[in-house]
Amino acid sequence: MPRTAMAAVHDGDGGVLKIREVTVADPGPGEVLVRLGASGVCGSDRHVIDGEWTLPTPTVLGHEGAGVVEAVGAGVTDVAPGDNVILSWCYPCRRCRACAAGKAWACTGTRSGECLLPDGTTRLSDENGVVYPYLAVGTMSEYTVVPESAAVRVPAEVPFDVASLIGCSIATGVGAVVNNARVPAGASAAVVGCGGVGLAVVMGLTLAGAYPIIAVDTAEEKLAAARSFGATHTVRADKEPVATVVEEITGGGADYAFEVIGRVETIETLPSLLAPGGVGVLVGLPPEGARAGIDVLELAEAGKTLIGSNYGGAVPSLDFPRLAGLYLAGRLPLDSLISHRIRLDEVNDAFDAMRAGTRTRSVIVFE
């Protein structure tokens, strides 16, 4: 039977989410009803709230979540009621050329970007009509209905708050290192921006055996966190010439550099951090329509490469369980990444803190 849920709803009328009730319908064929245990508070949600990305409204925000399967629709075989699952904000269709090539993150058959289920509808509504789940998951809600391929089973030993981060920031940050850049052991690396995803990049570099690992930020608190996750050197970008310091530490520039903020200004400086033949990885997502100016001649003559990283090149059905296993084995200290565990009605404060750069990661924990 349909049920009601409290959710954080973006109405498109300013930078404050409304905490209000929505109706969640039963799952249809190929769909899964999930009771959320936790939802991360991510920068992509802030882009929507601040009007930098355009979406249909009203929208239940949140795309980084984990919970328990409550019910499944006809034909679902991947998960069953009672399973703990991590939600993937890019549900793969499993039929297009990208999916066949093992590039689920590049799926051309998904409608997640439209905030729609595969049949072009949603299972959320209110007294005024349709409500859209952000990226087809809408995790800032007590319940949600997602496509079968968006619900990935993981061991129950992984706490919901940790599992939720695997669904976006960890898959994105660690994946940028191991899937996109494929950083070898001993390679030097710089990470520009040490929020939740930037710290996940640092974890990935530590896992890969990179050295040195140089973390760059303007907040001492975030640089201290980076050191705790394996950064060997830190640079205060507001007090030191970043490119000069990176060159001195590495003896000529980093083999790999990751931009994890999504600011045009830092994207434009990324090539200056690289050694000849180095690889720059664009992880941070800028506002719609942003354009960066790059010295193409310098890039070409030095044989430097810039690559884009979407969702860390993740295949959720494979990467989520792997990351969960690494956490359980003590190889990824994800508990320490969470600086604040909050209630749903504290989500606007979490976004204010994000704008001020005063937290590493906030996670909504549901009762």
Short mmCIF file of C-alpha atoms in Angstrom, two decimals, residues 105-106 172 175-177 179-182 257-259 267 270 279-286 305-314:
data_model
loop_
_atom_site.label_atom_id
_atom_site.label_comp_id
_atom_site.label_asym_id
_atom_site.label_seq_id
_atom_site.Cartn_x
_atom_site.Cartn_y
_atom_site.Cartn_z
CA TRP A 105 28.49 5.56 -15.56
CA ALA A 106 28.15 6.50 -19.25
CA THR A 172 33.61 9.08 -7.15
CA GLY A 175 37.18 5.58 -8.51
CA ALA A 176 38.82 8.67 -10.01
CA VAL A 177 42.15 7.24 -8.79
CA ASN A 179 39.37 3.49 -12.49
CA ASN A 180 39.96 6.74 -14.39
CA ALA A 181 43.58 7.73 -13.69
CA ARG A 182 44.79 4.22 -12.76
CA ALA A 257 46.68 16.12 -10.22
CA PHE A 258 43.00 16.03 -9.25
CA GLU A 259 40.69 19.06 -9.20
CA ILE A 267 40.56 23.99 -13.16
CA LEU A 270 45.55 22.28 -12.94
CA VAL A 279 47.65 13.61 -16.13
CA GLY A 280 45.11 16.06 -14.72
CA VAL A 281 41.76 14.62 -13.59
CA LEU A 282 38.61 16.77 -13.50
CA VAL A 283 36.50 15.42 -10.64
CA GLY A 284 34.73 18.53 -9.32
CA LEU A 285 31.56 19.58 -11.15
CA PRO A 286 31.12 23.27 -12.05
CA THR A 305 46.57 15.12 -20.49
CA LEU A 306 43.28 16.28 -18.97
CA ILE A 307 40.57 13.67 -18.42
CA GLY A 308 37.04 13.92 -17.09
CA SER A 309 35.88 11.68 -14.28
CA ASN A 310 32.16 10.93 -13.95
CA TYR A 311 31.13 8.87 -10.92
CA GLY A 312 34.73 7.69 -10.69
CA GLY A 313 34.20 5.46 -13.71
CA ALA A 314 32.24 3.19 -11.37
#
